[in-house]
Short mmCIF file of C-alpha atoms and ligand atoms in Angstrom, two decimals:
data_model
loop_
_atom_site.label_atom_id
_atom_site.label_comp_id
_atom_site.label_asym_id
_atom_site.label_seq_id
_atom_site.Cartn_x
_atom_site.Cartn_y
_atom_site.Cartn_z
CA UNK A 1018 30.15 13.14 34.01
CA UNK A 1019 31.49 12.48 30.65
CA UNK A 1020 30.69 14.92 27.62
CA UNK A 1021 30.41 13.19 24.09
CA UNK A 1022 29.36 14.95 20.78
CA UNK A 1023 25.49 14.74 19.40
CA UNK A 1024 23.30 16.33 17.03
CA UNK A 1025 20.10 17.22 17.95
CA UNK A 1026 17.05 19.43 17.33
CA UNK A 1027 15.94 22.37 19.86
CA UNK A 1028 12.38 22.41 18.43
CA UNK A 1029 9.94 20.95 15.84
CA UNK A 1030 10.96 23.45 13.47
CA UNK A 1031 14.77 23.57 14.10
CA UNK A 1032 17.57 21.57 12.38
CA UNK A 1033 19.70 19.11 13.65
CA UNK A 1034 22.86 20.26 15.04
CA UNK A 1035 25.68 19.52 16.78
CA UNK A 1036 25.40 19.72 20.83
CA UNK A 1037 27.73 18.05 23.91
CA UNK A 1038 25.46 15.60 26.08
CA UNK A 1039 26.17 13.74 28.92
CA UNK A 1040 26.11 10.15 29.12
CA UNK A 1041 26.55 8.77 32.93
CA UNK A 1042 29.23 7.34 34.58
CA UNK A 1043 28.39 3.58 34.58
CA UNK A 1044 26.87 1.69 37.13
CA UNK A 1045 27.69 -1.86 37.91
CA UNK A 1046 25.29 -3.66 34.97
CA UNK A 1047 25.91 -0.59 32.51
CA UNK A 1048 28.00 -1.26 29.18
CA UNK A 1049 29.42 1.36 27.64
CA UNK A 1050 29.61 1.89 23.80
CA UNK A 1051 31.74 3.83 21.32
CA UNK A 1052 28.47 4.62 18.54
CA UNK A 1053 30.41 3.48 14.89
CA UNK A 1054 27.13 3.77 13.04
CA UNK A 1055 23.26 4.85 13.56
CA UNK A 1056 20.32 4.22 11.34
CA UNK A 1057 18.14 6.86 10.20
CA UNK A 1058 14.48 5.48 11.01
CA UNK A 1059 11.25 7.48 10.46
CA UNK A 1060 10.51 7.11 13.78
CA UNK A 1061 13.10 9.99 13.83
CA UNK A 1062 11.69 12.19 11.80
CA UNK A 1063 8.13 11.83 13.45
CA UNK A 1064 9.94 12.04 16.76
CA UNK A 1065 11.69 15.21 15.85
CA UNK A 1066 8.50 17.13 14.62
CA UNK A 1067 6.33 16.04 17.69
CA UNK A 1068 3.87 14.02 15.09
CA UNK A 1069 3.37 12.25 18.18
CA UNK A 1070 2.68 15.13 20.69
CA UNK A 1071 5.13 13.79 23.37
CA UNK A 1072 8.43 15.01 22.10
CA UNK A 1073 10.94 16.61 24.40
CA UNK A 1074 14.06 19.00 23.12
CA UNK A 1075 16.39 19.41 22.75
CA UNK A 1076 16.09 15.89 20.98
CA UNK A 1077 18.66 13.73 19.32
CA UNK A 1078 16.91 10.84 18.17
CA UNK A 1079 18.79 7.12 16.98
CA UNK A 1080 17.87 3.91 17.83
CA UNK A 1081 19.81 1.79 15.34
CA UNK A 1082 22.96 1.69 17.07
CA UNK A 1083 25.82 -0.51 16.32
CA UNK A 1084 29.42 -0.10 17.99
CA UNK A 1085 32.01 -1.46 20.42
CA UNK A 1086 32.23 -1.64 23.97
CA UNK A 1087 34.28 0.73 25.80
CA UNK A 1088 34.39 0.16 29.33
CA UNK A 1089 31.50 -2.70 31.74
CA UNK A 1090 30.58 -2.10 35.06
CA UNK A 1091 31.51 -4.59 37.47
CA UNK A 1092 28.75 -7.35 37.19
CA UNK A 1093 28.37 -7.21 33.47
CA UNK A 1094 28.99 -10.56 32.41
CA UNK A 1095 27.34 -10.71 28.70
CA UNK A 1096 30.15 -8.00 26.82
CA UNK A 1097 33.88 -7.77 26.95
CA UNK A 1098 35.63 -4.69 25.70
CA UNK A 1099 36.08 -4.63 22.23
CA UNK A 1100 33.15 -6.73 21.39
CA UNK A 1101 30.64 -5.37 18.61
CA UNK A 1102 27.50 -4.84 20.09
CA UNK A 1103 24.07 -3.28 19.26
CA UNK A 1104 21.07 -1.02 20.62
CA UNK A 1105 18.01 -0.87 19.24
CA UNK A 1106 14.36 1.47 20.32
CA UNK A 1107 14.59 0.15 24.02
CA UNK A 1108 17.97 1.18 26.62
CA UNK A 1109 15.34 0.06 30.12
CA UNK A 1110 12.26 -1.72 31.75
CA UNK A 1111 11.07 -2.50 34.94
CA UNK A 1112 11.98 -6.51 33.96
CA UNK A 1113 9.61 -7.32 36.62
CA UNK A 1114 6.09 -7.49 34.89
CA UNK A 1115 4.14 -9.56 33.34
CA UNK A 1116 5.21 -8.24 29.67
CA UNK A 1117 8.98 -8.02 31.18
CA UNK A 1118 8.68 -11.60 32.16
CA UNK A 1119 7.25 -12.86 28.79
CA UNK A 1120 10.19 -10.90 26.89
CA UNK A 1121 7.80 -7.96 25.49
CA UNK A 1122 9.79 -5.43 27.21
CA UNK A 1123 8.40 -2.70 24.95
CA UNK A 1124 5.10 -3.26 27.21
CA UNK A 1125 6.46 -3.30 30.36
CA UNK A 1126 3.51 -2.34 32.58
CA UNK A 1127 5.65 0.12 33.93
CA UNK A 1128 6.93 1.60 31.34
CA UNK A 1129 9.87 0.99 29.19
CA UNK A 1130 12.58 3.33 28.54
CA UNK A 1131 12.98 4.06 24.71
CA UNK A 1132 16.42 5.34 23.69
CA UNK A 1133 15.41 8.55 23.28
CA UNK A 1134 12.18 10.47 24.46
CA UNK A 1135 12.35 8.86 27.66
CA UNK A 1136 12.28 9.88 31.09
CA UNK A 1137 16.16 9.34 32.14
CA UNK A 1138 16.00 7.68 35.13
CA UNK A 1139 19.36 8.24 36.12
CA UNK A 1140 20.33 11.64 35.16
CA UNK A 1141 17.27 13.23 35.28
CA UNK A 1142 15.42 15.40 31.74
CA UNK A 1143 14.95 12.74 29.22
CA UNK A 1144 16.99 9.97 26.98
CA UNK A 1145 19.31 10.58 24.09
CA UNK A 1146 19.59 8.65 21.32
CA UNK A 1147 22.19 7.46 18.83
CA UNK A 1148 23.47 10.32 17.14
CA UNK A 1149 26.14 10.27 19.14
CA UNK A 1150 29.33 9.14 19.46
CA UNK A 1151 28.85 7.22 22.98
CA UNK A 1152 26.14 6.16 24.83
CA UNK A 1153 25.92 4.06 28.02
CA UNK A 1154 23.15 0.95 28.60
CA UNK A 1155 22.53 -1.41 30.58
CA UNK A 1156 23.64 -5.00 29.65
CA UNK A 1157 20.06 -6.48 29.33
CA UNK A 1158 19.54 -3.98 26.52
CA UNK A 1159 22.73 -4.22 24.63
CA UNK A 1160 22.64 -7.28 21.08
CA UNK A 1161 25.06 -9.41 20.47
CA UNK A 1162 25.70 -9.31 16.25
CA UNK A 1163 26.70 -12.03 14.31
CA UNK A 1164 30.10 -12.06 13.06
CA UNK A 1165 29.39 -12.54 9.34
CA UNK A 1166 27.45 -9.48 8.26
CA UNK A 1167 28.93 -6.21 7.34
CA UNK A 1168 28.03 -4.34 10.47
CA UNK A 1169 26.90 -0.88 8.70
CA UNK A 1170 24.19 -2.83 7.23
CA UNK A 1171 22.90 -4.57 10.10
CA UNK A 1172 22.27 -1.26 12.09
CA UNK A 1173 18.49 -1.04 10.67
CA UNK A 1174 17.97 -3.96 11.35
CA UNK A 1175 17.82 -2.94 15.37
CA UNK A 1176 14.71 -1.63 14.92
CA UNK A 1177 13.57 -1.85 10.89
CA UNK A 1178 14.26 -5.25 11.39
CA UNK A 1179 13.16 -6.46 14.44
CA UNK A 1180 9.77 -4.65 13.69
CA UNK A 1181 9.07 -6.38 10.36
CA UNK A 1182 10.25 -9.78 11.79
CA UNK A 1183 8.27 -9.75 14.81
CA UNK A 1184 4.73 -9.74 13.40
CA UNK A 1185 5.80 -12.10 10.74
CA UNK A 1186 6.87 -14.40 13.66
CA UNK A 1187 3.76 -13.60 15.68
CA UNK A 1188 1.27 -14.43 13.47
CA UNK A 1189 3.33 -17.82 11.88
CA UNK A 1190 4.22 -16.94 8.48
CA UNK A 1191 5.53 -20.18 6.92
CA UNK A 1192 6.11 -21.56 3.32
CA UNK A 1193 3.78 -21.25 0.92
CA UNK A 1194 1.74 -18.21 2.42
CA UNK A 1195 0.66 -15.40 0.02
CA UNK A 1196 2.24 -12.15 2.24
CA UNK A 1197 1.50 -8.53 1.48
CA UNK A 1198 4.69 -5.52 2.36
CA UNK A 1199 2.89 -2.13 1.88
CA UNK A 1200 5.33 0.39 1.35
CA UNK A 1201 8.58 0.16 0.54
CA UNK A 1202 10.35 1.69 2.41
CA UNK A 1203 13.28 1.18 5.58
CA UNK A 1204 10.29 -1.20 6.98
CA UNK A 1205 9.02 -2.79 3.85
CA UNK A 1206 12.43 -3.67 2.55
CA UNK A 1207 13.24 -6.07 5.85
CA UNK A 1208 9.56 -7.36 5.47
CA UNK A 1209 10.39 -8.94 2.25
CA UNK A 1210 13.58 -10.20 2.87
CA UNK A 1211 12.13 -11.96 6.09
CA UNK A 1212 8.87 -13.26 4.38
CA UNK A 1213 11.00 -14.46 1.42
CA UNK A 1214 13.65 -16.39 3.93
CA UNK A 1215 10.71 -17.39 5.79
CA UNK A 1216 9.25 -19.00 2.64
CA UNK A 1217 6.51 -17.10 1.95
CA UNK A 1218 4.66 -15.96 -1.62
CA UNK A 1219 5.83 -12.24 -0.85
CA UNK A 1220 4.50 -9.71 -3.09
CA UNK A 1221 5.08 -6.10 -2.30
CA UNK A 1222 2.40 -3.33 -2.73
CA UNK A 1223 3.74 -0.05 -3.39
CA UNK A 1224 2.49 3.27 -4.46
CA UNK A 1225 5.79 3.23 -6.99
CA UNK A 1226 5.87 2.04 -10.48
CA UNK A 1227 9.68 2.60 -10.28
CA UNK A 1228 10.16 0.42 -7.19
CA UNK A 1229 8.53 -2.78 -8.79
CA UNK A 1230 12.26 -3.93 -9.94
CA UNK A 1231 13.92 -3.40 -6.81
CA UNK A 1232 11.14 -5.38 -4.59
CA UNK A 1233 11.77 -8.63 -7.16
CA UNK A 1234 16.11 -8.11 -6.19
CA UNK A 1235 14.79 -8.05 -2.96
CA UNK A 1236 13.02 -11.20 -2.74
CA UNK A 1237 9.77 -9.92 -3.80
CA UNK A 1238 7.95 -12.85 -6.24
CA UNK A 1239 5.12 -10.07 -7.32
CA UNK A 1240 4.56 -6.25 -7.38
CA UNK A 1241 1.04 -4.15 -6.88
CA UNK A 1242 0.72 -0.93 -7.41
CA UNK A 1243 -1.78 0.18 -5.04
CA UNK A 1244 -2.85 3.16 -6.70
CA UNK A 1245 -4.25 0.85 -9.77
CA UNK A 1246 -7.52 -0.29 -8.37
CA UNK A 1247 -7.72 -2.95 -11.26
CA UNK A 1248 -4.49 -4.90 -9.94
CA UNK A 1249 -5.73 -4.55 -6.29
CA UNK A 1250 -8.82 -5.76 -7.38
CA UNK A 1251 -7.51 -8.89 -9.14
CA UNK A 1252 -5.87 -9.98 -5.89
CA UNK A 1253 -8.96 -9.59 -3.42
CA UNK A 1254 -9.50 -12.17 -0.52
CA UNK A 1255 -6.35 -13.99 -1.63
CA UNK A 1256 -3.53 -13.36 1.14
CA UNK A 1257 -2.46 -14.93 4.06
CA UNK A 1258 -0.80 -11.68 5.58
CA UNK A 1259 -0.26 -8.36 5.04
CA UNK A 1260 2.19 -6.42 7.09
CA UNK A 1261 1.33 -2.54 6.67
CA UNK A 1262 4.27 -0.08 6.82
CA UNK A 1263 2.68 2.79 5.65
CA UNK A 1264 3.79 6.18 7.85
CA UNK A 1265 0.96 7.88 7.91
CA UNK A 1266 -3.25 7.72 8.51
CA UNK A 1267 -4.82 6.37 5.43
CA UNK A 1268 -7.58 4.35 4.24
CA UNK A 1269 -6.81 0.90 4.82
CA UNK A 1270 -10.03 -0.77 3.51
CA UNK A 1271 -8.39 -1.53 0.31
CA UNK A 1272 -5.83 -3.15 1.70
CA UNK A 1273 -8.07 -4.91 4.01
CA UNK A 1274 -10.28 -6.14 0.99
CA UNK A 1275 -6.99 -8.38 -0.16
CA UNK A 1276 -6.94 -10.61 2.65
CA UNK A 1277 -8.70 -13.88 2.72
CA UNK A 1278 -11.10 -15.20 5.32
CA UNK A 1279 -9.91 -15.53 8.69
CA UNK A 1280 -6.44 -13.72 8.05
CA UNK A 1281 -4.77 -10.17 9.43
CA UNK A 1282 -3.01 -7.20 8.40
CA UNK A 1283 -0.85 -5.92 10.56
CA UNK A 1284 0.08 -1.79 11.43
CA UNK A 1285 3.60 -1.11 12.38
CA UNK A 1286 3.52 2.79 10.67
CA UNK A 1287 0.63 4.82 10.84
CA UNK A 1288 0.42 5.93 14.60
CA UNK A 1289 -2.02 8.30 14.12
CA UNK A 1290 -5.48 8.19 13.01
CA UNK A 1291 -6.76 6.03 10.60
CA UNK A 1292 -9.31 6.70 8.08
CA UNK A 1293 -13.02 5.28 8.80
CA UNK A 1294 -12.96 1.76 8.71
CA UNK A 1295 -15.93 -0.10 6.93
CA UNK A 1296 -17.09 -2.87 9.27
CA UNK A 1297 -18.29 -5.20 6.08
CA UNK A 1298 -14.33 -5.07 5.54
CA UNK A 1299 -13.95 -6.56 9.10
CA UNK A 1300 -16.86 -8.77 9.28
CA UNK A 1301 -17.85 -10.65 5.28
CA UNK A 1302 -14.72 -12.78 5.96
CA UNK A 1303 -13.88 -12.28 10.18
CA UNK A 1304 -10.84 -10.60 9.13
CA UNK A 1305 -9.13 -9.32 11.39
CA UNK A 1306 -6.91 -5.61 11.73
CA UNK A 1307 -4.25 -5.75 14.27
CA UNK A 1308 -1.16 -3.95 15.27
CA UNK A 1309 2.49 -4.62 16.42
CA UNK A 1310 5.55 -2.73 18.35
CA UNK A 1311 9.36 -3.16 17.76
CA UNK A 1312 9.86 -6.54 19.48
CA UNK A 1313 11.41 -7.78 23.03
CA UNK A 1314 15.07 -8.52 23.77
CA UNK A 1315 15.26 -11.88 23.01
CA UNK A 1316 13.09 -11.79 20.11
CA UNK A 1317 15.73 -9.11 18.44
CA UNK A 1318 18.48 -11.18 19.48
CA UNK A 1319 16.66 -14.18 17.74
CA UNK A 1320 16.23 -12.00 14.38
CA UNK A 1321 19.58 -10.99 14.67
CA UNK A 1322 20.84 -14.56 14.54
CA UNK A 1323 18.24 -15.30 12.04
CA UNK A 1324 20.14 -12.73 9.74
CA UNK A 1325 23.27 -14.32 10.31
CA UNK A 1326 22.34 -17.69 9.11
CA UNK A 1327 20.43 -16.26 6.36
CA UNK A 1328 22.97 -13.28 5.45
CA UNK A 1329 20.33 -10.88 5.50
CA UNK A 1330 21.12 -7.50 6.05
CA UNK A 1331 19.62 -3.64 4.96
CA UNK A 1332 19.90 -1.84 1.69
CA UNK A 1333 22.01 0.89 2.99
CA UNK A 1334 22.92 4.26 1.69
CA UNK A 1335 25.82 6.11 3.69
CA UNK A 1336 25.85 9.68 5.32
CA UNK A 1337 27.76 11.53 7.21
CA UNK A 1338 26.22 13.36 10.54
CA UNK A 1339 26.77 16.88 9.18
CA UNK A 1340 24.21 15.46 6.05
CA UNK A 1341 21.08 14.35 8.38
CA UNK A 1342 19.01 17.28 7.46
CA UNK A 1343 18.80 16.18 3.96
CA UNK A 1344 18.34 12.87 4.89
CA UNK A 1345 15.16 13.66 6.65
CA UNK A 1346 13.92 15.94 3.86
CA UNK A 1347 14.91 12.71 1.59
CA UNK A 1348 12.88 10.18 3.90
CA UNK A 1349 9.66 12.30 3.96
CA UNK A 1350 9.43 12.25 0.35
CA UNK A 1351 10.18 8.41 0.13
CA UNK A 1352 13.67 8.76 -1.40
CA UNK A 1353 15.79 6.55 0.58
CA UNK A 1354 17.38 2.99 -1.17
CA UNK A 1355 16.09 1.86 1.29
CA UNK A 1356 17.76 2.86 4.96
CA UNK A 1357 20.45 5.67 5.62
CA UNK A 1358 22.97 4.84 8.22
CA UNK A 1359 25.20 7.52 10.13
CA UNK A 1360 28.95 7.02 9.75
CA UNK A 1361 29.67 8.46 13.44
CA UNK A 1362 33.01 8.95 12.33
CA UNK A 1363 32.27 12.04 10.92
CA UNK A 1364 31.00 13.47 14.33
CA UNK A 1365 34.18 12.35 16.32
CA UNK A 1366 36.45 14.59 14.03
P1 LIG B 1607 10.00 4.94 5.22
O1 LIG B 1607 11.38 4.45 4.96
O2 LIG B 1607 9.68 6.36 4.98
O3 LIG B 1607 9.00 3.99 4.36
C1 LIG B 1607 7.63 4.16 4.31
C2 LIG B 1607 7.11 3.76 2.93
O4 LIG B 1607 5.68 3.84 2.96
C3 LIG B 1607 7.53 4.71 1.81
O5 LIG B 1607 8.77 4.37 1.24
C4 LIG B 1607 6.40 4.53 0.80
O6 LIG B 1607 6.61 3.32 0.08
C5 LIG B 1607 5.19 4.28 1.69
N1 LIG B 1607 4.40 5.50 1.88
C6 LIG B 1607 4.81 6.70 2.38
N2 LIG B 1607 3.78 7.57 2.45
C7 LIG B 1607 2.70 6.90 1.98
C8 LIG B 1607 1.32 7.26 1.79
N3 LIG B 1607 0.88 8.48 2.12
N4 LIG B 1607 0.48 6.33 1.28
C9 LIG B 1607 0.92 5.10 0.92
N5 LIG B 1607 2.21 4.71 1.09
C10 LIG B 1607 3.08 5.60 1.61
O7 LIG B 1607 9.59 4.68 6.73
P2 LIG B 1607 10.07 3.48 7.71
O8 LIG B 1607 11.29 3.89 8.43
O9 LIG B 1607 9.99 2.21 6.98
O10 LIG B 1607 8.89 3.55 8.81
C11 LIG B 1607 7.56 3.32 8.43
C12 LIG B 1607 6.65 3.71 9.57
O11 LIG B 1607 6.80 2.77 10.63
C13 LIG B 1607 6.95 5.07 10.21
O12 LIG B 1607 5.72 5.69 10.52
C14 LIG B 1607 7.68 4.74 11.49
O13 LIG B 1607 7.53 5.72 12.48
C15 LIG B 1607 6.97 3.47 11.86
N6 LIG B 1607 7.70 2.58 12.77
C16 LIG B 1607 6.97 1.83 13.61
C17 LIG B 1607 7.58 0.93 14.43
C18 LIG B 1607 6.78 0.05 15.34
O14 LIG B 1607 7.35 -0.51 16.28
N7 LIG B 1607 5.51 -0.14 15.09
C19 LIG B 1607 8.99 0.81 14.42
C20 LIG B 1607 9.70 1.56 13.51
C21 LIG B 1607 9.05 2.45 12.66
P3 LIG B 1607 6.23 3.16 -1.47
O15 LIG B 1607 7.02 4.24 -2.16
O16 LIG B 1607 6.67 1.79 -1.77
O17 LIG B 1607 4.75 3.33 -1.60
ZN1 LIG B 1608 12.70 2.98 14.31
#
C-alpha cells in the first residue's frame, strides 16, 4: 500500500504535524491525484478540536483539493493523466438513493463519505483529508476545473464556494434582489462574489469596521456593521436573502428582523446551538430560517464552470504546510484575507 506524507493532529489539543498515511492501491473507478494545493476551511479547525463531538485522530483534515492525476483504474473514463482535477468535502456515497439520485450526494440516505472523518470503507479506521501530498478517489467524486483560472485560487472554491453558491441557487437569487453575506470571512467572500455575478443588491454585514472597503472590491454595493444597532435597524424587513456564515451559535433574531415578508436566511456556519429564537421574528412576516450543506456533484461542477465564465476565483493568502498551526490560530480570530491555501510543495520536500 503506498505511503505519502500528511500532517495531522493526534488529539484536540495537539498540533498538526507531519505523519506517513496510506492511501489504497486503486480500484478500477479510482483516480489517483498528486495534491498541488489544499484550502484551509474552518470546517478544519472545528474538525480538529472535536467542536462537533465526532472527530477521530489522528486527523488530517482538507477538503479543498486541487491537483493532477497520477495514475486511473481501468474503467475510469472522465480523467486522463495529467489532467487538473479537484476534490472537494465529499470522496463517496451510496449513489443509489433518493438524495444520490437527485445529485444531493451530501444526503445520501446512507451516508456519504466526507474526505476526512469518515468511515474508510476500503481500508478500514477513517478518511484522510487533503493535507497530503496524494490521495486516491473515486471518479464520480473527482471536478473537472476550468482552464482559465489560476488554480491556487480556485481550491476554496471546492467547498467555500460550492457552499455559498448552492443556497444562492436554491432559493433563486436573481437581479435586482437585496442579499445579505454575514461574516466575512472564507464563506462570505464567495457569497458576494456569487450574489454580485448573479445580479443581486449584495450588501455585506460584518462585525468589522475595517472590512467595509474590502467587501465594496469584492462586489459588495453596501456595508453593515452589525454591531451598530442603528444601521441594522435602518435596513429592517428590506432583503430578499440573507446567507448566514457566521461560525459559531449566536443570536440570529437581528439578522432575522432584516428580511422582508415571505423571504429566508440561510445557515451554512453555526452547527451548534443557536441562541433562543423569538417566534414574532418567524411569524409577523412568515419568514422563514433555513439551512444548507456543501452542495452535490453536479451542482459543484456547475459552480465551477460558473467561475470560469465569470473569472471568479478566492482571495487567497499562501502558506506553506509546516505554517498551518498559525493559520488556524489566524482563522479563529478572523484574520485571514480571506482563504489560506496549502502549497503541498512544501510537504513533498
Ligand atoms: P471564517 O473564514 O472564519 O469566516 C467566518 C466569519 O464570520 C469571520 O470572518 C467573521 O466575519 C464572522 N464571525 C466570526 N465569529 C463571529 C461571531 N462570534 N459573531 C459574528 N460574526 C462572526 O470561516 P469560513 O471558513 O468562512 O466558515 C464559516 C463557517 O461555515 C464555519 O463554521 C464552517 O465550519 C462552516 N462551513 C459550513 C459548511 C456547510 O456546508 N454548511 C461548509 C463549509 C464551512 P466578520 O469579521 O466579517 O464579522
Ligand atoms: Zn469546508
Amino acid at each position: 500500500m503506498p505511503q505519502v506524507k500528511a500532517y495531522a493532529a493526534a488529539a484536540s489539543d495537539a498540533d498538526l504535524k507531519e505523519i506517513s498515511i496510506e492511501r489504497r492501491d486503486l480500484h478500477d473507478n479510482d483516480v489517483k491525484i498528486d495534491i498541488l494545493y489544499c484550502g484551509v476551511c474552518h470546517s478544519d479547525i472545528h474538525a480538529k478540536l472535536n467542536d462537533w463531538g465526532n472527530a477521530k485522530y489522528p486527523i488530517v483534515p482538507g477538503h479543498e483539493i486541487i491537483g493532477k492525476v497520477t495514475q486511473i483504474g481501468s474503467n475510469v473514463s472522465k480523467y486522463n493523466l495529467g489532467d487538473l482535477v479537484g476534490v472537494g468535502c465529499m470522496v463517496d456515497s451510496c449513489q443509489t438513493c433518493s438524495a444520490c439520485e437527485e445529485d444531493m450526494e451530501m444526503w445520501c440516505e446512507n451516508g456519504s463519505t466526507s474526505t476526512y472523518n469518515s468511515k474508510d470503507k476500503f481500508l478500514g479506521g477513517h478518511t484522510l483529508g487533503g493535507y497530503s501530498t496524494a490521495i486516491v478517489v473515486r471518479e464520480e467524486f473527482v471536478l473537472s476545473i476550468p482552464q482559465n483560472l489560476d488554480i491556487k485560487a480556485v481550491a476554496p472554491l471546492l467547498c467555500a464556494g460550492i457552499t455559498t453558491y448552492s443556497p444562492l441557487k436554491h432559493w433563486k437569487v436573481k437581479k435586482g434582489d437585496k442579499v445579505g453575506i454575514v461574516g466575512l470571512g472564507g464563506l462570505g467572500h464567495m457569497g458576494i462574489k456569487f450574489a454580485a455575478a448573479m445580479g443581486a443588491e449584495t450588501v455585506m454585514i460584518t462585525t468589522s469596521e475595517e472590512k467595509a472597503k474590502d467587501a465594496k472590491r469584492l462586489g459588495a454595493n453596501s456595508v453593515i456593521i452589525s454591531k451598530d444597532s442603528e444601521q441594522m435597524k435602518a435596513h429592517a424587513n428590506s432583503f430578499d436573502f440573507i446567507l448566514n456564515t457566521i461560525p459559531v451559535g449566536h443570536d440570529v433574531n437581528p439578522y432575522l428582523a432584516l428580511l422582508k415578508r415571505d423571504t429566508t436566511m440561510c445557515l451554512v456556519g453555526a452547527i451548534e446551538p443557536l441562541e433562543n429564537i423569538h417566534g414574532a421574528n418567524l411569524i409577523l412576516r412568515r419568514k422563514n430560517l433555513a439551512g444548507s450543506l456543501i452542495g452535490g456533484i453536479k451542482e459543484t461542477q456547475e459552480m465551477l464552470d460558473f467561475c470560469g465564465k465569470h473569472d471568479i476565483v478566492s482571495d487567497v493568502e499562501m502558506i506553506n504546510m509546516q505554517e498551518i498551526n498559525t493559520a488556524f490560530a489566524r482563522v479563529q480570530g478572523s484574520d485571514v484575507k480571506y482563504r489560506f491555501v496549502i502549497d503541498m510543495e512544501s510537504l513533498k520536500n
